[in-house]
Coordinates of N, CA, C and O in Angstrom, one line a residue:
L1 N -72.9 48.0 214.2 CA -73.8 47.4 213.3 C -74.9 46.7 214.0 O -76.1 46.8 213.7
L2 N -74.4 45.9 215.1 CA -75.4 45.2 215.8 C -76.3 46.1 216.6 O -77.5 45.9 216.7
A3 N -75.7 47.2 217.1 CA -76.5 48.2 217.8 C -77.4 48.9 216.9 O -78.5 49.2 217.3
H4 N -77.0 49.1 215.7 CA -77.9 49.8 214.7 C -79.2 49.0 214.5 O -80.3 49.5 214.4
G5 N -79.0 47.7 214.4 CA -80.2 46.8 214.2 C -81.2 46.9 215.4 O -82.4 47.0 215.2
A6 N -80.6 46.9 216.6 CA -81.5 47.0 217.8 C -82.1 48.4 217.9 O -83.2 48.5 218.3
H7 N -81.3 49.4 217.5 CA -81.8 50.8 217.6 C -83.1 51.0 216.8 O -83.9 51.7 217.1
R8 N -83.1 50.4 215.6 CA -84.1 50.6 214.7 C -85.3 49.6 215.0 O -86.2 49.5 214.2
G9 N -85.1 48.8 216.0 CA -86.2 47.9 216.3 C -86.1 46.6 215.6 O -87.1 45.7 215.7
G10 N -85.1 46.4 214.8 CA -85.0 45.2 214.1 C -84.0 44.2 214.7 O -83.3 44.5 215.6
H11 N -84.0 43.0 214.2 CA -83.0 42.0 214.7 C -81.7 42.4 213.9 O -81.7 42.8 212.8
A12 N -80.6 42.2 214.6 CA -79.3 42.5 214.0 C -79.1 41.8 212.7 O -78.5 42.4 211.8
S13 N -79.5 40.6 212.5 CA -79.3 39.9 211.3 C -80.0 40.5 210.2 O -79.6 40.5 209.0
E14 N -81.1 41.3 210.4 CA -81.8 42.0 209.3 C -80.8 43.1 208.6 O -80.8 43.3 207.5
V15 N -80.1 43.8 209.5 CA -79.2 44.8 209.1 C -78.0 44.2 208.4 O -77.5 44.6 207.3
L16 N -77.4 43.1 209.1 CA -76.2 42.6 208.6 C -76.3 41.8 207.3 O -75.3 41.5 206.6
A17 N -77.4 41.3 207.0 CA -77.7 40.4 205.9 C -77.8 41.2 204.6 O -77.8 40.6 203.6
R18 N -77.8 42.5 204.7 CA -77.9 43.4 203.5 C -76.8 44.3 203.5 O -76.9 45.5 203.9
P19 N -75.6 44.0 203.0 CA -74.5 44.9 202.8 C -74.9 46.1 202.0 O -75.6 46.0 201.1
S20 N -74.4 47.2 202.5 CA -74.7 48.5 201.8 C -73.7 48.7 200.6 O -72.7 47.9 200.5
R21 N -73.9 49.7 199.9 CA -73.1 50.0 198.7 C -71.6 50.4 199.2 O -70.6 50.4 198.5
H22 N -71.5 50.8 200.5 CA -70.2 51.2 201.1 C -69.3 50.0 201.6 O -68.1 50.2 201.8
F23 N -70.0 48.9 201.8 CA -69.2 47.8 202.3 C -69.5 46.5 201.5 O -70.7 46.2 201.3
S24 N -68.5 45.8 201.3 CA -68.7 44.5 200.7 C -69.1 43.5 201.8 O -68.8 43.8 203.0
A25 N -69.7 42.3 201.4 CA -70.1 41.3 202.4 C -68.8 40.9 203.2 O -68.8 40.8 204.4
R26 N -67.6 40.7 202.5 CA -66.4 40.3 203.2 C -65.9 41.3 204.2 O -65.4 41.1 205.2
R27 N -66.0 42.6 203.7 CA -65.6 43.7 204.7 C -66.6 43.8 205.9 O -66.1 44.0 207.0
L28 N -67.8 43.5 205.7 CA -68.7 43.5 206.8 C -68.3 42.3 207.8 O -68.3 42.5 209.1
G29 N -67.9 41.2 207.2 CA -67.4 40.1 208.0 C -66.1 40.5 208.9 O -66.0 40.1 210.1
Q30 N -65.3 41.2 208.2 CA -64.0 41.7 208.9 C -64.5 42.7 210.0 O -63.9 42.6 211.2
L31 N -65.4 43.6 209.8 CA -65.9 44.4 210.8 C -66.5 43.7 212.0 O -66.3 44.0 213.1
L32 N -67.3 42.7 211.7 CA -67.9 41.9 212.8 C -66.8 41.2 213.6 O -66.9 41.1 214.9
Y33 N -65.7 40.8 213.0 CA -64.6 40.1 213.8 C -64.1 41.2 214.7 O -63.9 41.0 215.8
C34 N -63.8 42.4 214.2 CA -63.3 43.5 215.1 C -64.2 43.7 216.2 O -63.8 43.9 217.3
H35 N -65.5 43.8 215.9 CA -66.5 44.0 216.9 C -66.6 42.9 218.0 O -66.7 43.1 219.1
S36 N -66.3 41.7 217.5 CA -66.3 40.5 218.4 C -65.2 40.5 219.4 O -65.3 40.0 220.5
T37 N -64.1 41.2 219.1 CA -63.0 41.2 220.0 C -63.3 42.2 221.2 O -62.6 42.0 222.2
R38 N -64.3 43.0 221.1 CA -64.7 43.9 222.2 C -66.1 43.6 222.7 O -66.6 44.5 223.5
S39 N -66.6 42.5 222.4 CA -68.1 42.2 222.7 C -68.2 41.1 223.7 O -67.3 40.3 223.9
G40 N -69.3 41.2 224.4 CA -69.7 40.2 225.3 C -70.3 38.9 224.6 O -70.3 38.9 223.4
E41 N -70.6 37.9 225.5 CA -71.0 36.6 224.9 C -72.3 36.8 224.1 O -72.5 36.1 223.1
Q42 N -73.3 37.6 224.5 CA -74.5 37.7 223.7 C -74.3 38.1 222.3 O -74.9 37.7 221.4
V43 N -73.4 39.2 222.1 CA -73.1 39.6 220.8 C -72.4 38.6 219.9 O -72.7 38.4 218.8
K44 N -71.5 37.9 220.6 CA -70.7 36.8 219.9 C -71.7 35.7 219.5 O -71.6 35.2 218.4
D45 N -72.7 35.4 220.3 CA -73.8 34.5 219.9 C -74.5 34.9 218.7 O -74.8 34.2 217.8
Q46 N -74.9 36.2 218.7 CA -75.6 36.8 217.5 C -74.8 36.7 216.3 O -75.3 36.3 215.2
I47 N -73.5 37.0 216.4 CA -72.6 36.9 215.2 C -72.6 35.5 214.7 O -72.7 35.2 213.5
S48 N -72.4 34.5 215.6 CA -72.2 33.1 215.3 C -73.5 32.6 214.6 O -73.4 31.9 213.6
C49 N -74.7 32.9 215.1 CA -75.9 32.5 214.6 C -76.1 33.1 213.1 O -76.6 32.4 212.2
L50 N -75.8 34.4 213.0 CA -75.8 35.0 211.6 C -74.9 34.3 210.7 O -75.4 34.0 209.6
L51 N -73.6 34.2 211.0 CA -72.7 33.8 210.1 C -72.8 32.2 209.8 O -72.2 31.8 208.8
G52 N -73.6 31.5 210.5 CA -73.8 30.1 210.2 C -74.9 30.0 209.1 O -75.2 28.8 208.7
S53 N -75.7 31.0 208.7 CA -76.8 31.0 207.8 C -76.2 30.6 206.5 O -75.1 30.8 206.1
D54 N -77.2 30.0 205.6 CA -76.7 29.7 204.2 C -77.1 30.7 203.3 O -77.0 30.6 202.1
H55 N -77.5 31.9 203.7 CA -77.7 33.1 202.9 C -76.4 33.4 202.1 O -75.3 33.4 202.8
G56 N -76.4 33.6 200.8 CA -75.3 33.9 200.0 C -74.4 34.9 200.5 O -73.1 34.8 200.6
L57 N -74.9 36.1 200.8 CA -74.1 37.2 201.2 C -73.5 37.0 202.6 O -72.4 37.3 202.9
V58 N -74.3 36.2 203.4 CA -73.8 35.9 204.8 C -72.6 35.0 204.7 O -71.7 35.1 205.5
Q59 N -72.6 34.1 203.7 CA -71.4 33.2 203.5 C -70.2 34.0 203.1 O -69.0 33.6 203.6
E60 N -70.4 35.1 202.4 CA -69.2 35.9 202.1 C -68.8 36.6 203.4 O -67.6 36.8 203.6
M61 N -69.7 37.1 204.2 CA -69.3 37.7 205.5 C -68.6 36.7 206.4 O -67.6 37.0 207.0
L62 N -69.0 35.4 206.4 CA -68.3 34.4 207.1 C -66.8 34.3 206.7 O -66.0 34.2 207.5
K63 N -66.6 34.3 205.4 CA -65.2 34.2 204.8 C -64.4 35.4 205.3 O -63.2 35.3 205.7
G64 N -65.0 36.6 205.3 CA -64.3 37.8 205.8 C -64.0 37.7 207.3 O -62.9 38.1 207.7
F65 N -64.9 37.2 208.0 CA -64.7 37.0 209.5 C -63.5 36.0 209.8 O -62.7 36.4 210.5
V66 N -63.7 34.9 209.1 CA -62.7 33.8 209.4 C -61.3 34.2 209.0 O -60.3 33.9 209.6
A67 N -61.2 35.0 207.9 CA -59.9 35.4 207.4 C -59.2 36.3 208.4 O -57.9 36.4 208.4
Q68 N -59.8 36.8 209.4 CA -59.2 37.7 210.4 C -58.7 36.9 211.6 O -57.9 37.4 212.4
V69 N -59.0 35.7 211.7 CA -58.5 34.8 212.8 C -57.1 34.5 212.5 O -56.9 33.8 211.5
D70 N -56.2 34.8 213.5 CA -54.8 34.5 213.3 C -54.5 33.1 213.7 O -54.5 32.8 214.9
V71 N -54.3 32.2 212.7 CA -54.0 30.8 212.9 C -52.6 30.5 212.5 O -52.2 29.3 212.5
T72 N -51.9 31.5 212.0 CA -50.6 31.2 211.4 C -49.6 30.5 212.4 O -49.4 31.0 213.4
G73 N -49.2 29.3 212.0 CA -48.2 28.6 212.8 C -48.8 27.9 214.1 O -48.0 27.3 214.8
H74 N -50.1 28.0 214.3 CA -50.7 27.4 215.5 C -51.0 26.0 215.2 O -51.3 25.6 214.1
T75 N -51.0 25.2 216.3 CA -51.5 23.8 216.1 C -53.0 23.9 215.9 O -53.6 24.9 216.2
L76 N -53.5 22.8 215.3 CA -55.0 22.8 215.1 C -55.8 23.1 216.4 O -56.8 23.8 216.3
V77 N -55.5 22.5 217.4 CA -56.2 22.7 218.7 C -56.1 24.1 219.1 O -57.1 24.7 219.5
D78 N -54.9 24.7 219.1 CA -54.8 26.1 219.5 C -55.6 27.1 218.5 O -56.2 28.0 219.0
A79 N -55.5 26.8 217.3 CA -56.3 27.5 216.3 C -57.8 27.4 216.6 O -58.6 28.4 216.5
L80 N -58.3 26.2 216.9 CA -59.7 26.0 217.2 C -60.1 26.8 218.4 O -61.2 27.4 218.5
R81 N -59.2 26.8 219.4 CA -59.5 27.6 220.7 C -59.7 29.0 220.4 O -60.6 29.7 220.8
A82 N -58.7 29.6 219.5 CA -58.8 31.0 219.1 C -60.0 31.3 218.4 O -60.7 32.3 218.5
F83 N -60.4 30.3 217.4 CA -61.6 30.6 216.6 C -62.8 30.6 217.5 O -63.7 31.5 217.3
I84 N -63.0 29.6 218.2 CA -64.3 29.4 219.0 C -64.4 30.4 220.1 O -65.5 30.8 220.5
A85 N -63.3 31.0 220.5 CA -63.4 32.1 221.5 C -64.0 33.3 220.8 O -64.7 34.1 221.5
R86 N -63.9 33.5 219.5 CA -64.5 34.6 218.8 C -65.9 34.3 218.3 O -66.7 35.2 218.1
M87 N -66.1 32.9 218.0 CA -67.4 32.5 217.4 C -67.8 31.2 218.1 O -67.4 30.1 217.6
P88 N -68.6 31.3 219.1 CA -69.1 30.1 219.7 C -69.9 29.4 218.7 O -70.7 30.0 217.9
L89 N -69.8 28.0 218.7 CA -70.7 27.3 217.7 C -72.1 27.2 218.1 O -72.5 27.0 219.1
P90 N -73.0 27.6 217.0 CA -74.4 27.6 217.3 C -74.9 26.1 217.5 O -74.1 25.1 217.2
G91 N -76.1 26.0 217.9 CA -76.7 24.7 218.2 C -77.0 23.8 217.0 O -77.1 22.6 217.1
E92 N -77.3 24.5 215.9 CA -77.8 23.8 214.7 C -76.7 23.2 213.9 O -75.7 23.8 213.6
A93 N -76.8 21.9 213.6 CA -75.7 21.1 212.9 C -75.3 21.7 211.6 O -74.1 21.8 211.2
Q94 N -76.3 22.2 210.8 CA -75.9 22.8 209.5 C -75.2 24.0 209.7 O -74.2 24.3 208.9
K95 N -75.5 24.9 210.6 CA -74.7 26.1 210.8 C -73.3 25.7 211.3 O -72.3 26.4 210.9
I96 N -73.2 24.8 212.2 CA -71.8 24.3 212.6 C -71.0 23.9 211.4 O -69.8 24.2 211.3
D97 N -71.6 23.1 210.6 CA -70.9 22.6 209.4 C -70.4 23.8 208.5 O -69.2 23.7 208.1
R98 N -71.2 24.7 208.2 CA -70.7 25.9 207.5 C -69.6 26.6 208.1 O -68.6 27.1 207.4
I99 N -69.7 26.9 209.3 CA -68.7 27.6 210.1 C -67.4 26.8 210.1 O -66.4 27.4 209.9
M100 N -67.4 25.5 210.4 CA -66.2 24.8 210.5 C -65.7 24.5 209.1 O -64.4 24.4 209.1
E101 N -66.5 24.5 208.1 CA -65.9 24.4 206.7 C -65.1 25.6 206.4 O -64.0 25.5 205.8
A102 N -65.6 26.7 206.7 CA -64.9 28.0 206.5 C -63.5 28.1 207.3 O -62.5 28.4 206.8
F103 N -63.6 27.6 208.6 CA -62.5 27.5 209.4 C -61.4 26.6 208.8 O -60.2 26.9 208.7
S104 N -61.8 25.5 208.3 CA -60.9 24.4 207.8 C -60.2 24.9 206.6 O -59.0 24.7 206.4
V105 N -60.9 25.6 205.7 CA -60.2 26.2 204.5 C -59.2 27.2 204.9 O -58.2 27.2 204.4
H106 N -59.6 28.1 205.8 CA -58.7 29.1 206.3 C -57.5 28.5 206.9 O -56.4 28.9 206.6
Y107 N -57.7 27.5 207.8 CA -56.6 26.9 208.5 C -55.6 26.2 207.5 O -54.4 26.2 207.6
A108 N -56.2 25.5 206.5 CA -55.4 24.8 205.5 C -54.6 25.8 204.7 O -53.4 25.5 204.2
Q109 N -55.1 27.0 204.4 CA -54.4 28.0 203.6 C -53.3 28.7 204.4 O -52.2 29.0 203.8
V110 N -53.5 29.1 205.6 CA -52.6 30.0 206.3 C -52.1 29.5 207.6 O -51.2 30.1 208.2
G111 N -52.7 28.5 208.2 CA -52.3 28.1 209.5 C -51.4 26.9 209.4 O -50.4 26.9 208.7
Q112 N -51.7 25.9 210.2 CA -50.9 24.6 210.2 C -49.5 24.8 210.8 O -48.7 25.4 210.2
G113 N -49.5 24.3 212.0 CA -48.1 24.2 212.6 C -47.3 23.3 211.8 O -47.7 22.6 210.8
E114 N -46.0 23.3 212.1 CA -45.0 22.6 211.3 C -45.3 21.1 211.1 O -45.2 20.5 210.1
A115 N -45.9 20.5 212.2 CA -46.2 19.1 212.1 C -47.5 18.7 211.4 O -47.6 17.6 211.0
E116 N -48.2 19.8 211.1 CA -49.6 19.6 210.5 C -49.7 20.1 209.1 O -50.8 20.2 208.6
D117 N -48.5 20.4 208.5 CA -48.6 21.2 207.2 C -49.1 20.3 206.0 O -49.2 20.9 204.9
A118 N -49.3 19.1 206.2 CA -49.7 18.2 205.1 C -51.2 17.9 205.2 O -51.6 17.0 204.5
M119 N -52.0 18.6 206.0 CA -53.4 18.2 206.2 C -54.3 18.9 205.1 O -54.1 20.1 204.9
S120 N -55.2 18.2 204.6 CA -56.0 18.8 203.5 C -57.2 19.5 204.3 O -57.4 19.2 205.4
P121 N -57.9 20.4 203.6 CA -59.0 21.0 204.2 C -60.1 20.0 204.8 O -60.6 20.2 205.9
D122 N -60.3 18.9 204.0 CA -61.3 17.9 204.5 C -60.8 17.2 205.7 O -61.5 16.9 206.6
C123 N -59.5 16.9 205.8 CA -58.9 16.3 207.0 C -59.1 17.3 208.2 O -59.4 16.8 209.3
I124 N -58.8 18.5 208.0 CA -58.9 19.5 209.0 C -60.4 19.5 209.6 O -60.6 19.6 210.8
F125 N -61.3 19.5 208.6 CA -62.7 19.6 208.9 C -63.0 18.4 209.9 O -63.7 18.6 210.9
V126 N -62.7 17.2 209.4 CA -63.0 16.0 210.2 C -62.3 15.9 211.5 O -62.9 15.7 212.6
L127 N -61.1 16.3 211.5 CA -60.2 16.3 212.7 C -60.7 17.3 213.7 O -60.8 17.2 214.9
S128 N -61.2 18.5 213.2 CA -61.7 19.5 214.1 C -63.0 19.1 214.8 O -63.1 19.3 216.0
F129 N -63.9 18.4 214.1 CA -65.0 17.8 214.8 C -64.7 16.8 215.8 O -65.2 16.7 216.9
S130 N -63.6 16.0 215.5 CA -63.1 15.0 216.5 C -62.6 15.6 217.7 O -62.8 15.2 218.8
C131 N -61.9 16.8 217.6 CA -61.4 17.5 218.7 C -62.5 18.1 219.6 O -62.4 18.0 220.8
I132 N -63.6 18.6 218.9 CA -64.7 19.1 219.6 C -65.4 18.0 220.4 O -65.7 18.2 221.6
M133 N -65.6 16.9 219.7 CA -66.2 15.7 220.5 C -65.3 15.2 221.6 O -65.8 14.9 222.7
L134 N -64.0 15.1 221.4 CA -63.1 14.7 222.5 C -63.2 15.6 223.6 O -63.2 15.2 224.8
S135 N -63.2 17.0 223.4 CA -63.2 18.0 224.5 C -64.5 17.8 225.3 O -64.4 17.8 226.6
T136 N -65.5 17.6 224.6 CA -66.8 17.4 225.3 C -66.7 16.1 226.1 O -67.2 16.0 227.3
D137 N -66.2 15.0 225.5 CA -66.1 13.7 226.2 C -65.3 13.7 227.4 O -65.7 13.3 228.5
L138 N -64.1 14.3 227.3 CA -63.2 14.3 228.4 C -63.5 15.3 229.5 O -63.2 15.0 230.7
H139 N -64.2 16.4 229.2 CA -64.4 17.4 230.2 C -65.8 17.6 230.7 O -66.1 18.5 231.5
N140 N -66.7 16.7 230.1 CA -68.1 16.8 230.6 C -68.3 15.9 231.8 O -68.0 14.7 231.6
P141 N -68.6 16.4 233.0 CA -68.7 15.4 234.2 C -69.8 14.3 234.0 O -69.8 13.4 234.7
G142 N -70.8 14.6 233.1 CA -71.8 13.6 232.8 C -71.4 12.5 232.1 O -72.1 11.4 232.0
V143 N -70.2 12.5 231.4 CA -69.7 11.3 230.7 C -68.8 10.5 231.6 O -67.8 10.9 232.1
R144 N -69.3 9.3 231.8 CA -68.6 8.5 232.9 C -67.4 7.7 232.2 O -66.3 7.6 232.8
N145 N -67.6 7.1 231.1 CA -66.5 6.4 230.4 C -65.8 7.3 229.4 O -66.2 7.4 228.3
K146 N -64.7 7.8 229.8 CA -64.0 8.8 229.0 C -63.3 8.1 227.9 O -62.8 7.0 228.0
M147 N -63.2 8.7 226.8 CA -62.5 8.2 225.6 C -61.0 8.1 225.9 O -60.4 9.0 226.5
T148 N -60.4 6.9 225.5 CA -58.9 6.7 225.7 C -58.2 7.3 224.5 O -58.8 7.6 223.5
E149 N -56.9 7.5 224.7 CA -56.0 8.0 223.6 C -56.2 7.0 222.4 O -56.3 7.4 221.2
R150 N -56.1 5.8 222.6 CA -56.2 4.7 221.6 C -57.6 4.8 220.9 O -57.6 4.7 219.7
Q151 N -58.6 5.0 221.6 CA -59.9 5.1 221.0 C -60.1 6.5 220.2 O -60.8 6.5 219.2
F152 N -59.3 7.4 220.5 CA -59.3 8.7 219.7 C -58.5 8.5 218.4 O -58.9 9.0 217.4
I153 N -57.4 7.8 218.5 CA -56.5 7.7 217.4 C -57.1 6.8 216.3 O -57.1 7.2 215.1
A154 N -57.8 5.7 216.7 CA -58.2 4.8 215.7 C -59.2 5.3 214.6 O -59.0 5.1 213.5
P155 N -60.2 6.1 215.0 CA -61.1 6.7 213.9 C -60.5 7.7 213.0 O -61.1 8.1 212.0
Q156 N -59.3 8.2 213.3 CA -58.6 9.2 212.5 C -57.8 8.6 211.3 O -57.3 9.3 210.5
R157 N -57.8 7.3 211.3 CA -57.1 6.6 210.2 C -57.7 6.9 208.8 O -58.9 6.9 208.7
G158 N -56.9 7.3 207.9 CA -57.3 7.5 206.5 C -58.1 8.8 206.2 O -58.6 9.0 205.2
I159 N -58.1 9.7 207.2 CA -58.9 10.9 207.0 C -58.2 12.0 206.2 O -58.8 13.0 205.7
N160 N -56.9 11.8 205.9 CA -56.1 12.8 205.2 C -56.0 12.4 203.7 O -55.0 11.9 203.2
D161 N -57.2 12.5 203.0 CA -57.2 12.1 201.6 C -56.8 10.6 201.5 O -56.0 10.3 200.5
G162 N -57.2 9.8 202.4 CA -56.9 8.3 202.3 C -55.7 8.0 203.1 O -55.4 6.8 203.3
A163 N -54.8 8.9 203.4 CA -53.7 8.7 204.2 C -53.8 8.8 205.7 O -54.7 9.5 206.1
D164 N -53.0 8.2 206.4 CA -53.1 8.3 207.9 C -52.3 9.4 208.3 O -51.2 9.7 207.8
L165 N -52.7 10.1 209.4 CA -51.9 11.1 210.1 C -51.0 10.3 211.0 O -51.3 9.3 211.5
P166 N -49.8 10.9 211.1 CA -48.8 10.2 212.0 C -49.5 10.1 213.4 O -50.0 11.1 214.0
D167 N -49.3 9.0 214.1 CA -49.8 8.8 215.5 C -49.4 9.9 216.4 O -50.1 10.2 217.3
V168 N -48.1 10.3 216.2 CA -47.5 11.3 217.2 C -48.4 12.7 217.1 O -48.6 13.3 218.2
I169 N -48.9 13.0 215.9 CA -49.7 14.2 215.8 C -51.0 14.0 216.5 O -51.5 14.9 217.3
V170 N -51.7 12.9 216.3 CA -53.0 12.6 216.8 C -52.9 12.5 218.3 O -53.8 12.9 219.1
S171 N -51.8 11.8 218.8 CA -51.6 11.7 220.2 C -51.4 13.0 220.9 O -51.9 13.2 222.0
A172 N -50.6 13.9 220.3 CA -50.3 15.2 220.8 C -51.6 16.0 220.9 O -51.9 16.7 221.9
I173 N -52.6 15.9 220.0 CA -53.9 16.5 220.0 C -54.7 16.0 221.2 O -55.2 16.7 222.0
Y174 N -54.6 14.7 221.4 CA -55.3 14.1 222.5 C -54.8 14.6 223.8 O -55.6 15.1 224.7
Q175 N -53.5 14.7 224.0 CA -52.9 15.1 225.3 C -53.2 16.6 225.5 O -53.5 17.0 226.6
N176 N -53.2 17.4 224.4 CA -53.4 18.8 224.5 C -54.9 19.1 225.1 O -55.1 19.8 226.0
I177 N -55.9 18.3 224.5 CA -57.2 18.5 224.9 C -57.6 17.9 226.3 O -58.3 18.4 227.0
A178 N -56.8 16.8 226.6 CA -56.9 16.2 227.9 C -56.5 17.2 229.0 O -57.1 17.3 230.1
A179 N -55.4 18.0 228.6 CA -54.9 18.9 229.6 C -55.8 20.2 229.8 O -55.9 20.7 230.9
R180 N -56.4 20.5 228.6 CA -57.2 21.8 228.7 C -58.4 21.7 227.6 O -58.1 21.5 226.5
P181 N -59.6 21.9 228.1 CA -60.8 21.8 227.1 C -60.6 23.0 226.1 O -60.0 23.9 226.3
I182 N -61.3 22.8 225.0 CA -61.4 23.7 224.0 C -62.2 25.0 224.3 O -61.8 26.1 223.9
G183 N -63.1 24.9 225.2 CA -63.8 26.0 225.7 C -65.2 26.3 225.0 O -65.5 27.4 224.6
L184 N -65.9 25.1 224.7 CA -67.1 25.2 224.1 C -68.2 25.7 225.1 O -68.1 25.4 226.3
R185 N -69.2 26.4 224.6 CA -70.4 26.7 225.4 C -71.6 26.8 224.4 O -71.4 27.0 223.2
R186 N -72.8 26.8 224.9 CA -73.9 26.8 224.1 C -74.4 28.1 224.0 O -74.8 28.9 224.9
P187 N -74.5 28.7 222.8 CA -75.0 30.0 222.5 C -76.5 30.1 222.7 O -77.2 29.0 222.6
Q188 N -77.1 31.3 222.7 CA -78.6 31.4 222.7 C -79.1 31.0 221.4 O -78.5 30.8 220.4
S189 N -80.5 30.9 221.3 CA -81.1 30.5 220.2 C -80.9 31.5 219.0 O -80.7 32.7 219.2
C190 N -81.0 31.0 217.8 CA -80.7 31.8 216.6 C -82.0 32.2 215.9 O -83.0 31.5 215.9
Q191 N -81.9 33.4 215.2 CA -83.0 33.7 214.2 C -82.2 33.9 212.9 O -81.2 34.4 212.8
E192 N -82.9 33.3 211.9 CA -82.4 33.4 210.5 C -82.5 34.8 210.0 O -83.5 35.5 210.2
P193 N -81.5 35.3 209.2 CA -81.6 36.6 208.5 C -82.7 36.5 207.5 O -83.0 35.4 206.9
P194 N -83.4 37.5 207.2 CA -84.5 37.5 206.2 C -83.9 37.3 204.8 O -82.8 37.7 204.5
R195 N -84.8 36.8 204.0 CA -84.3 36.5 202.5 C -85.1 37.4 201.7 O -86.3 37.6 201.8
D196 N -84.5 38.0 200.7 CA -85.2 38.8 199.8 C -85.7 38.1 198.6 O -85.3 37.1 198.2

């Protein structure tokens, strides 16, 4: 599909933003996921930029893509690593929000390791951003004063529909990310799909 867009001289998002009568938007998202497993970083960047769009059909494609990510039984950090390996987060905050919201709903429905099975989608959304920020903080050589475990735990109070997450879970997240970064990288610039 991405090659088809380039072959016709158009941007890939122009082709992908208009599902044909043969494919539903969600099915196109599933196909993009399959394509991303065999693609280089540039194609993954294009997929990420496209699926972060607020275009209605593209949002359905995003759901189809995210549904293919196997997060069953994974901890939140491991699920984030698997997800971001397939879809690097674009630079625009609104696109990141849309992508992470879809991930959070998916993880709440089918993921969640045994210790995390009581997290709401909103909690997963907030904690996922905290994980991303922690990974950047701990593994960026430009950050001199690294966040401590206590500093990471404190802001997570009350994020699970007003309830606190057990400190042991939040502490395990900190230790996991301190040992190994999530694997964030900056994708290339995005172009919005055309609107009809």
